[in-house]
Structure formats: C-alpha cells, structure tokens
mmCIF file of C-alpha atoms in Angstrom:
data_model
loop_
_atom_site.group_PDB
_atom_site.id
_atom_site.type_symbol
_atom_site.label_atom_id
_atom_site.label_comp_id
_atom_site.label_asym_id
_atom_site.label_seq_id
_atom_site.Cartn_x
_atom_site.Cartn_y
_atom_site.Cartn_z
ATOM 1 C CA MET A 50 95.155 267.397 230.198
ATOM 2 C CA THR A 51 93.770 263.862 230.582
ATOM 3 C CA LEU A 52 90.746 262.189 229.063
ATOM 4 C CA LEU A 53 88.914 262.594 232.372
ATOM 5 C CA ASP A 54 89.421 266.376 232.214
ATOM 6 C CA SER A 55 88.294 266.802 228.589
ATOM 7 C CA PRO A 56 84.504 266.833 229.210
ATOM 8 C CA ARG A 57 84.935 269.861 231.508
ATOM 9 C CA ASP A 58 86.397 271.931 228.746
ATOM 10 C CA SER A 59 83.919 270.925 226.054
ATOM 11 C CA GLY A 60 81.025 273.129 227.133
ATOM 12 C CA PRO A 61 79.798 276.190 225.257
ATOM 13 C CA ASP A 62 81.705 278.646 227.496
ATOM 14 C CA ALA A 63 84.911 276.782 227.013
ATOM 15 C CA GLY A 64 84.441 276.717 223.273
ATOM 16 C CA SER A 65 83.851 280.470 223.053
ATOM 17 C CA ALA A 66 86.840 281.134 225.309
ATOM 18 C CA ALA A 67 89.121 278.962 223.266
ATOM 19 C CA GLU A 68 87.953 280.424 219.935
ATOM 20 C CA PRO A 69 86.815 283.986 220.518
ATOM 21 C CA GLY A 70 86.843 284.751 216.838
ATOM 22 C CA GLY A 71 85.137 281.516 215.761
ATOM 23 C CA ASP A 72 81.968 281.266 213.702
ATOM 24 C CA SER A 73 78.997 280.885 216.038
ATOM 25 C CA ARG A 74 76.788 279.636 213.158
ATOM 26 C CA ARG A 75 78.512 276.301 213.395
ATOM 27 C CA ASP A 76 76.534 275.571 216.572
ATOM 28 C CA GLU A 77 73.251 276.557 214.954
ATOM 29 C CA ARG A 78 73.194 273.826 212.283
ATOM 30 C CA PRO A 79 70.239 271.463 212.599
ATOM 31 C CA ALA A 80 71.215 267.957 213.561
ATOM 32 C CA THR A 81 70.744 265.534 210.662
ATOM 33 C CA PRO A 82 68.807 262.460 211.706
ATOM 34 C CA ALA A 83 70.656 259.155 211.381
ATOM 35 C CA ARG A 84 69.489 256.978 208.527
ATOM 36 C CA SER A 85 67.475 253.998 209.545
ATOM 37 C CA ARG A 86 69.364 250.988 208.226
ATOM 38 C CA THR A 87 67.164 248.056 207.260
ATOM 39 C CA ARG A 88 68.677 244.715 208.147
ATOM 40 C CA ARG A 89 69.236 242.550 205.106
ATOM 41 C CA ARG A 90 67.663 239.118 205.335
ATOM 42 C CA LEU A 91 70.093 236.353 204.527
ATOM 43 C CA ARG A 92 67.892 233.398 205.418
ATOM 44 C CA PRO A 93 66.332 231.256 202.653
ATOM 45 C CA GLY A 94 62.873 232.552 203.547
ATOM 46 C CA ARG A 95 59.728 230.907 204.789
ATOM 47 C CA ARG A 96 59.261 227.207 204.256
ATOM 48 C CA ILE A 97 57.106 226.446 201.214
ATOM 49 C CA ARG A 98 54.327 224.048 202.039
ATOM 50 C CA PHE A 99 54.643 220.888 199.929
ATOM 51 C CA GLY A 100 57.640 222.529 198.275
ATOM 52 C CA PHE A 101 59.273 219.142 197.689
ATOM 53 C CA LEU A 102 56.598 218.478 195.032
ATOM 54 C CA LEU A 103 57.417 221.580 192.979
ATOM 55 C CA GLY A 104 60.454 220.098 191.223
ATOM 56 C CA PRO A 105 58.696 216.851 190.206
ATOM 57 C CA PHE A 106 55.701 218.850 188.906
ATOM 58 C CA LEU A 107 58.030 220.964 186.772
ATOM 59 C CA LEU A 108 59.613 217.807 185.356
ATOM 60 C CA LEU A 109 56.155 216.436 184.618
ATOM 61 C CA ALA A 110 55.159 219.675 182.885
ATOM 62 C CA LEU A 111 58.331 219.595 180.774
ATOM 63 C CA TRP A 112 57.725 215.944 179.867
ATOM 64 C CA THR A 113 54.107 216.693 178.933
ATOM 65 C CA ALA A 114 55.040 219.726 176.818
ATOM 66 C CA ALA A 115 57.799 217.835 174.989
ATOM 67 C CA SER A 116 55.459 214.915 174.252
ATOM 68 C CA ALA A 117 52.551 217.135 173.150
ATOM 69 C CA THR A 118 54.682 219.163 170.742
ATOM 70 C CA GLY A 119 56.216 216.047 169.189
ATOM 71 C CA TRP A 120 59.734 216.991 170.267
ATOM 72 C CA LEU A 121 59.941 213.713 172.220
ATOM 73 C CA ASP A 122 59.559 210.575 170.143
ATOM 74 C CA PRO A 123 56.930 208.276 171.763
ATOM 75 C CA ARG A 124 58.983 205.250 170.680
ATOM 76 C CA PHE A 125 61.828 206.591 172.798
ATOM 77 C CA LEU A 126 59.779 207.811 175.774
ATOM 78 C CA SER A 127 56.035 207.283 176.115
ATOM 79 C CA PRO A 128 53.947 210.397 176.864
ATOM 80 C CA PRO A 129 52.601 210.896 180.393
ATOM 81 C CA TRP A 130 48.980 210.162 179.426
ATOM 82 C CA ASP A 131 49.997 206.735 178.067
ATOM 83 C CA VAL A 132 51.848 206.002 181.304
ATOM 84 C CA ILE A 133 48.801 207.023 183.365
ATOM 85 C CA GLY A 134 46.557 204.847 181.211
ATOM 86 C CA THR A 135 48.919 201.879 181.585
ATOM 87 C CA ALA A 136 49.041 202.385 185.357
ATOM 88 C CA ALA A 137 45.238 202.412 185.485
ATOM 89 C CA GLU A 138 45.117 199.229 183.414
ATOM 90 C CA LEU A 139 47.661 197.476 185.627
ATOM 91 C CA THR A 140 45.735 198.592 188.700
ATOM 92 C CA GLY A 141 42.512 197.216 187.246
ATOM 93 C CA THR A 142 44.056 193.778 186.741
ATOM 94 C CA GLY A 143 45.680 193.833 190.200
ATOM 95 C CA ARG A 144 49.225 193.397 188.890
ATOM 96 C CA LEU A 145 50.406 196.773 190.093
ATOM 97 C CA GLN A 146 49.155 196.351 193.667
ATOM 98 C CA ASP A 147 50.613 192.847 194.031
ATOM 99 C CA ASN A 148 54.051 193.848 192.744
ATOM 100 C CA LEU A 149 54.034 197.044 194.774
ATOM 101 C CA LEU A 150 53.241 195.195 198.011
ATOM 102 C CA ALA A 151 56.020 192.690 197.319
ATOM 103 C CA SER A 152 58.552 195.497 196.801
ATOM 104 C CA VAL A 153 57.430 197.478 199.853
ATOM 105 C CA GLY A 154 57.654 194.309 201.992
ATOM 106 C CA ARG A 155 61.251 193.689 200.913
ATOM 107 C CA VAL A 156 62.280 197.271 201.631
ATOM 108 C CA ALA A 157 60.562 197.211 205.026
ATOM 109 C CA LEU A 158 62.376 194.014 206.022
ATOM 110 C CA GLY A 159 65.699 195.353 204.752
ATOM 111 C CA LEU A 160 65.274 198.564 206.748
ATOM 112 C CA ALA A 161 64.135 196.649 209.842
ATOM 113 C CA ILE A 162 67.380 194.656 209.760
ATOM 114 C CA GLY A 163 69.868 197.204 208.429
ATOM 115 C CA VAL A 164 68.908 200.257 210.507
ATOM 116 C CA PRO A 165 69.242 198.665 213.997
ATOM 117 C CA LEU A 166 72.399 196.825 212.946
ATOM 118 C CA GLY A 167 74.014 200.006 211.644
ATOM 119 C CA LEU A 168 73.002 201.877 214.800
ATOM 120 C CA VAL A 169 74.480 199.222 217.105
ATOM 121 C CA LEU A 170 77.729 199.093 215.124
ATOM 122 C CA ALA A 171 77.995 202.882 215.243
ATOM 123 C CA LEU A 172 77.485 202.912 219.025
ATOM 124 C CA VAL A 173 80.071 200.204 219.613
ATOM 125 C CA SER A 174 82.561 201.871 217.285
ATOM 126 C CA GLY A 175 81.911 205.356 218.633
ATOM 127 C CA LEU A 176 82.133 204.486 222.333
ATOM 128 C CA SER A 177 85.168 202.219 222.194
ATOM 129 C CA ARG A 178 88.552 202.627 220.539
ATOM 130 C CA TRP A 179 88.830 198.857 220.213
ATOM 131 C CA GLY A 180 85.349 198.744 218.692
ATOM 132 C CA GLU A 181 86.327 201.400 216.163
ATOM 133 C CA ALA A 182 89.517 199.535 215.294
ATOM 134 C CA VAL A 183 87.565 196.332 214.612
ATOM 135 C CA ILE A 184 84.381 197.695 212.997
ATOM 136 C CA ASP A 185 85.219 200.894 211.146
ATOM 137 C CA GLY A 186 87.654 199.343 208.665
ATOM 138 C CA PRO A 187 85.322 196.635 207.327
ATOM 139 C CA VAL A 188 82.448 199.134 207.016
ATOM 140 C CA GLN A 189 84.660 201.515 205.044
ATOM 141 C CA ILE A 190 85.722 198.610 202.803
ATOM 142 C CA LYS A 191 82.065 197.765 202.161
ATOM 143 C CA ARG A 192 81.404 201.425 201.438
ATOM 144 C CA ALA A 193 84.066 201.353 198.716
ATOM 145 C CA ILE A 194 82.821 198.113 197.109
ATOM 146 C CA PRO A 195 79.845 198.534 194.731
ATOM 147 C CA SER A 196 76.870 196.418 195.694
ATOM 148 C CA LEU A 197 76.705 194.962 192.192
ATOM 149 C CA ALA A 198 80.153 193.473 192.797
ATOM 150 C CA LEU A 199 78.786 191.611 195.831
ATOM 151 C CA MET A 200 75.814 190.138 193.994
ATOM 152 C CA PRO A 201 77.603 187.046 192.570
ATOM 153 C CA LEU A 202 78.976 186.169 196.013
ATOM 154 C CA LEU A 203 75.619 186.670 197.737
ATOM 155 C CA ILE A 204 73.915 184.507 195.117
ATOM 156 C CA LEU A 205 76.440 181.726 195.765
ATOM 157 C CA TRP A 206 75.911 181.999 199.525
ATOM 158 C CA LEU A 207 72.168 182.644 199.731
ATOM 159 C CA GLY A 208 70.759 181.585 196.381
ATOM 160 C CA ILE A 209 68.328 183.723 194.400
ATOM 161 C CA GLY A 210 65.430 183.699 196.854
ATOM 162 C CA GLU A 211 64.042 186.330 199.173
ATOM 163 C CA GLY A 212 66.924 185.986 201.628
ATOM 164 C CA MET A 213 69.416 187.294 199.081
ATOM 165 C CA LYS A 214 67.233 190.273 198.135
ATOM 166 C CA ILE A 215 66.607 191.329 201.727
ATOM 167 C CA THR A 216 70.301 190.900 202.580
ATOM 168 C CA VAL A 217 71.316 193.180 199.704
ATOM 169 C CA ILE A 218 68.958 195.889 200.962
ATOM 170 C CA ALA A 219 69.999 195.467 204.615
ATOM 171 C CA VAL A 220 73.722 195.669 203.825
ATOM 172 C CA GLY A 221 73.143 198.728 201.653
ATOM 173 C CA VAL A 222 71.110 200.431 204.390
ATOM 174 C CA LEU A 223 73.650 199.624 207.111
ATOM 175 C CA VAL A 224 76.439 201.761 205.648
ATOM 176 C CA PRO A 225 74.787 205.249 205.645
ATOM 177 C CA ILE A 226 73.260 204.616 209.082
ATOM 178 C CA TYR A 227 76.659 203.678 210.476
ATOM 179 C CA ILE A 228 78.597 206.502 208.786
ATOM 180 C CA HIS A 229 76.310 209.361 209.793
ATOM 181 C CA THR A 230 75.487 208.076 213.277
ATOM 182 C CA HIS A 231 79.156 207.474 214.021
ATOM 183 C CA ASN A 232 80.015 210.955 212.762
ATOM 184 C CA GLY A 233 77.260 212.529 214.867
ATOM 185 C CA LEU A 234 78.351 210.584 217.934
ATOM 186 C CA ARG A 235 81.992 211.597 217.614
ATOM 187 C CA GLY A 236 80.878 215.220 217.201
ATOM 188 C CA ILE A 237 79.260 215.405 220.659
ATOM 189 C CA ASP A 238 80.753 218.229 222.749
ATOM 190 C CA SER A 239 83.259 216.829 225.225
ATOM 191 C CA ARG A 240 81.867 219.127 227.942
ATOM 192 C CA TYR A 241 78.739 216.986 228.088
ATOM 193 C CA VAL A 242 80.898 213.909 228.567
ATOM 194 C CA GLU A 243 82.828 215.650 231.349
ATOM 195 C CA LEU A 244 79.579 216.676 233.006
ATOM 196 C CA ALA A 245 78.313 213.083 232.829
ATOM 197 C CA GLU A 246 81.542 211.891 234.448
ATOM 198 C CA THR A 247 81.251 214.597 237.126
ATOM 199 C CA VAL A 248 77.727 213.558 238.155
ATOM 200 C CA ASP A 249 78.834 209.901 237.955
ATOM 201 C CA LEU A 250 76.332 208.727 235.309
ATOM 202 C CA GLY A 251 76.238 205.015 234.633
ATOM 203 C CA ARG A 252 76.951 203.586 231.179
ATOM 204 C CA GLY A 253 73.277 203.077 230.343
ATOM 205 C CA ALA A 254 72.235 206.530 231.553
ATOM 206 C CA PHE A 255 75.148 208.079 229.658
ATOM 207 C CA ILE A 256 74.026 206.428 226.415
ATOM 208 C CA GLY A 257 70.383 207.360 226.973
ATOM 209 C CA LYS A 258 70.894 210.978 228.076
ATOM 210 C CA VAL A 259 74.022 212.076 226.231
ATOM 211 C CA VAL A 260 74.981 209.723 223.404
ATOM 212 C CA LEU A 261 71.638 209.061 221.724
ATOM 213 C CA PRO A 262 70.367 212.680 221.821
ATOM 214 C CA GLY A 263 73.752 213.907 220.582
ATOM 215 C CA ALA A 264 73.886 211.387 217.745
ATOM 216 C CA LEU A 265 70.208 211.866 216.759
ATOM 217 C CA PRO A 266 70.844 214.511 214.050
ATOM 218 C CA GLY A 267 73.430 212.289 212.382
ATOM 219 C CA PHE A 268 71.205 209.219 212.680
ATOM 220 C CA LEU A 269 68.248 210.980 211.038
ATOM 221 C CA LEU A 270 70.457 212.223 208.224
ATOM 222 C CA GLY A 271 71.690 208.676 207.733
ATOM 223 C CA LEU A 272 68.102 207.448 207.740
ATOM 224 C CA ARG A 273 67.277 209.796 204.863
ATOM 225 C CA PHE A 274 70.097 208.273 202.839
ATOM 226 C CA ALA A 275 69.103 204.778 203.970
ATOM 227 C CA VAL A 276 65.495 204.890 202.747
ATOM 228 C CA THR A 277 66.616 206.140 199.338
ATOM 229 C CA THR A 278 69.392 203.549 199.187
ATOM 230 C CA ALA A 279 66.894 200.805 200.038
ATOM 231 C CA TRP A 280 64.880 201.541 196.899
ATOM 232 C CA LEU A 281 68.047 201.668 194.793
ATOM 233 C CA PHE A 282 69.209 198.254 195.966
ATOM 234 C CA LEU A 283 65.698 196.880 195.568
ATOM 235 C CA VAL A 284 65.926 197.592 191.828
ATOM 236 C CA VAL A 285 69.153 195.597 191.607
ATOM 237 C CA ALA A 286 67.779 192.718 193.684
ATOM 238 C CA GLU A 287 64.475 192.416 191.826
ATOM 239 C CA LEU A 288 66.092 192.285 188.404
ATOM 240 C CA ILE A 289 67.700 188.941 189.309
ATOM 241 C CA ASN A 290 65.312 186.030 188.791
ATOM 242 C CA SER A 291 62.351 187.532 190.648
ATOM 243 C CA THR A 292 58.761 186.422 190.303
ATOM 244 C CA SER A 293 57.199 189.484 191.907
ATOM 245 C CA GLY A 294 57.939 193.124 192.571
ATOM 246 C CA ILE A 295 58.238 196.304 190.555
ATOM 247 C CA GLY A 296 61.635 195.263 189.206
ATOM 248 C CA TYR A 297 60.209 191.964 187.979
ATOM 249 C CA MET A 298 57.361 193.836 186.252
ATOM 250 C CA MET A 299 59.876 196.144 184.548
ATOM 251 C CA ASP A 300 62.132 193.284 183.456
ATOM 252 C CA LEU A 301 59.171 191.436 181.985
ATOM 253 C CA ALA A 302 58.122 194.605 180.150
ATOM 254 C CA ARG A 303 61.652 194.944 178.737
ATOM 255 C CA THR A 304 61.322 191.474 177.231
ATOM 256 C CA TYR A 305 58.146 192.500 175.385
ATOM 257 C CA GLY A 306 59.287 196.022 174.562
ATOM 258 C CA GLN A 307 56.616 197.722 176.723
ATOM 259 C CA THR A 308 58.176 201.118 177.356
ATOM 260 C CA ASP A 309 55.080 202.453 179.105
ATOM 261 C CA VAL A 310 55.160 199.666 181.718
ATOM 262 C CA ILE A 311 58.860 200.332 182.342
ATOM 263 C CA LEU A 312 58.058 204.007 182.869
ATOM 264 C CA VAL A 313 55.284 203.091 185.310
ATOM 265 C CA GLY A 314 57.870 201.201 187.358
ATOM 266 C CA LEU A 315 60.368 204.062 187.203
ATOM 267 C CA VAL A 316 57.746 206.587 188.278
ATOM 268 C CA LEU A 317 56.743 204.314 191.163
ATOM 269 C CA TYR A 318 60.345 203.946 192.317
ATOM 270 C CA GLY A 319 60.806 207.709 192.136
ATOM 271 C CA LEU A 320 57.596 208.490 194.043
ATOM 272 C CA LEU A 321 58.336 205.896 196.717
ATOM 273 C CA GLY A 322 61.806 207.344 197.254
ATOM 274 C CA LEU A 323 60.477 210.916 197.277
ATOM 275 C CA PHE A 324 57.721 210.293 199.817
ATOM 276 C CA SER A 325 59.953 208.089 201.980
ATOM 277 C CA ASP A 326 62.476 210.909 202.215
ATOM 278 C CA ALA A 327 59.688 213.423 202.933
ATOM 279 C CA ALA A 328 58.408 211.245 205.794
ATOM 280 C CA VAL A 329 61.867 211.076 207.377
ATOM 281 C CA ARG A 330 62.240 214.846 206.988
ATOM 282 C CA ILE A 331 58.981 215.383 208.869
ATOM 283 C CA VAL A 332 60.221 213.142 211.684
ATOM 284 C CA GLU A 333 63.566 214.985 211.655
ATOM 285 C CA ARG A 334 61.870 218.397 211.843
ATOM 286 C CA ARG A 335 59.768 217.380 214.840
ATOM 287 C CA ALA A 336 62.472 215.450 216.670
ATOM 288 C CA LEU A 337 64.971 218.293 216.266
ATOM 289 C CA SER A 338 62.566 221.193 216.752
ATOM 290 C CA TRP A 339 64.829 222.546 219.529
ATOM 291 C CA ARG A 340 67.595 223.348 217.037
ATOM 292 C CA ARG A 341 67.854 226.803 215.480
ATOM 293 C CA THR A 342 69.442 226.361 212.075
ATOM 294 C CA LEU A 343 69.381 228.050 208.677
ATOM 295 C CA ALA A 344 66.487 225.811 207.630
ATOM 296 C CA SER A 345 64.371 226.660 210.695
#
C-alpha cells in the first residue's frame, strides 16, 4: 500500500472492517478546540514622547532630594535651587548669553568644517582602494591619539586664538563622521552596485542614487557622535586662554571658588549635548522612515 492509497482506506467503513471488535465510542468523542496562542511581543514597545528627558529629570530629582535632606554637602555640590538662582543672575547681567553665543558659534564653525571634510574623505576612501590606502591609516592614527595630546602642537602651529579652537573641534568631528560613513558605504549590498553597472550609470549618478542613500544611516549615526564630540572638544579648547565662552566662564569661576557657576556651565554643556543629539535623532527618524527596525 502506498501513501496515495491510504486515504481510501481511512473512511468509517474501512475502519469498522479492519477492527470489527473495536470500541465505537472512540469516534464519538467531542473534538477539543485548539488553544488560541497569543503571540508574545518582543519589541521594546511604543515610543515614549519626550522620553529622552526622563533620565535627566530623574537625575535632577535625585540631586534635589540629596541636597534637601542634607546628604549632599553644599560645599561639595551646590543644590539645584542655588544653580538656578545663579543662572538667573548671570542671565540678568548678560554674561550667560554672551558666553553661550561664543561657544555655540565655535561649535557651529567646527561642525561646518569637520562634517563635510569627513564625508568627502569617507567617499574617497570608500570608492577607491588607493584612496583607502592613503586616507584610512592616518584617520585611524588620529582616532588613537587623544585630542589633549595634540593641543601643544596645535598651539605651536596656530597660536591660542579662535583658529586653534575651531581646528580642535573640526578635527574631533571629522573622525566619527569618517568612521561611520565609511562603514555604511562599505556595507552597501553589492547587488545594487551590479545593477548600477548593468544600467550603465555614470559616476555622479552612481554616487547620488546608490552611494549616498546607502551610506546615509552610517552618516547620521556618525553625526550623532559628532555633535556630542564637538561639545566635548569645546570644553578642552575654551579652557586654554579664552576670553569668552562657557569654558572661560567655568575657568574663571574655578579661580574664585564659585561652585555654582561651574555647575551652571556643566548643566549648559549637558543640555546642549542632549538637545543636539535629539535634533539629529529627529532628522534620522524622518530621513530613514522607510526602514523597518526594532526601534520603529
């Protein structure tokens, strides 16, 4: 008997013929319904609106509670209400706005120089083996050298003016843009490249229609690191013989032992980095809305 013949012999007549003495009650049992299995959700859940502010608010609440209960010595760390009062006082005199604008201007110039330069280097290195051989090594060397180690050399070359500060920020921004854009570019599916070669795309059209869209996720990730890195290098640059900026305000406060002013500067740096990253994330979410990922 073959598998094709088995359905013929599985009817009720066949069953009774094969087992004349069998128990007929076996066929009278009610069919048990199959259990409905609920699918377990493994995703993180719905996006929390303004969720990026939850962590900082918890830190603020912890700081406030520790200061109010006396667990935190005000000589070691000023309470939040003193910091808010100092910020209001600095705003009233205009010092805070002037120093903030000076710092934001330096970061903007550093990003305006470092981001395009890192993008161009990544494209040249990613689209040419010779370009990679020439460019990738020096960028990796810079990545391994701390920026503080470059400060004495940059001061000798550029002095202690604005040029040195903007150069420090631009060089610091260049590295994450290059690394992540280059990685995203090299991760483009080779089938798209083969398709572009099949339809005989020119070099410019290939870059515009295949390379840039394929490298966009990596570039935006690098941009998130770049904006945060810009504020980190700004702190280093402004602590060296500056006459304006948040770092200068903090260094002057250190001289006079004004802990609350130093905390105002730290809070400003933190908020600027937080909202800069949030802005890039909004751009990333809209530019990559076609992707279906775990965070979608």
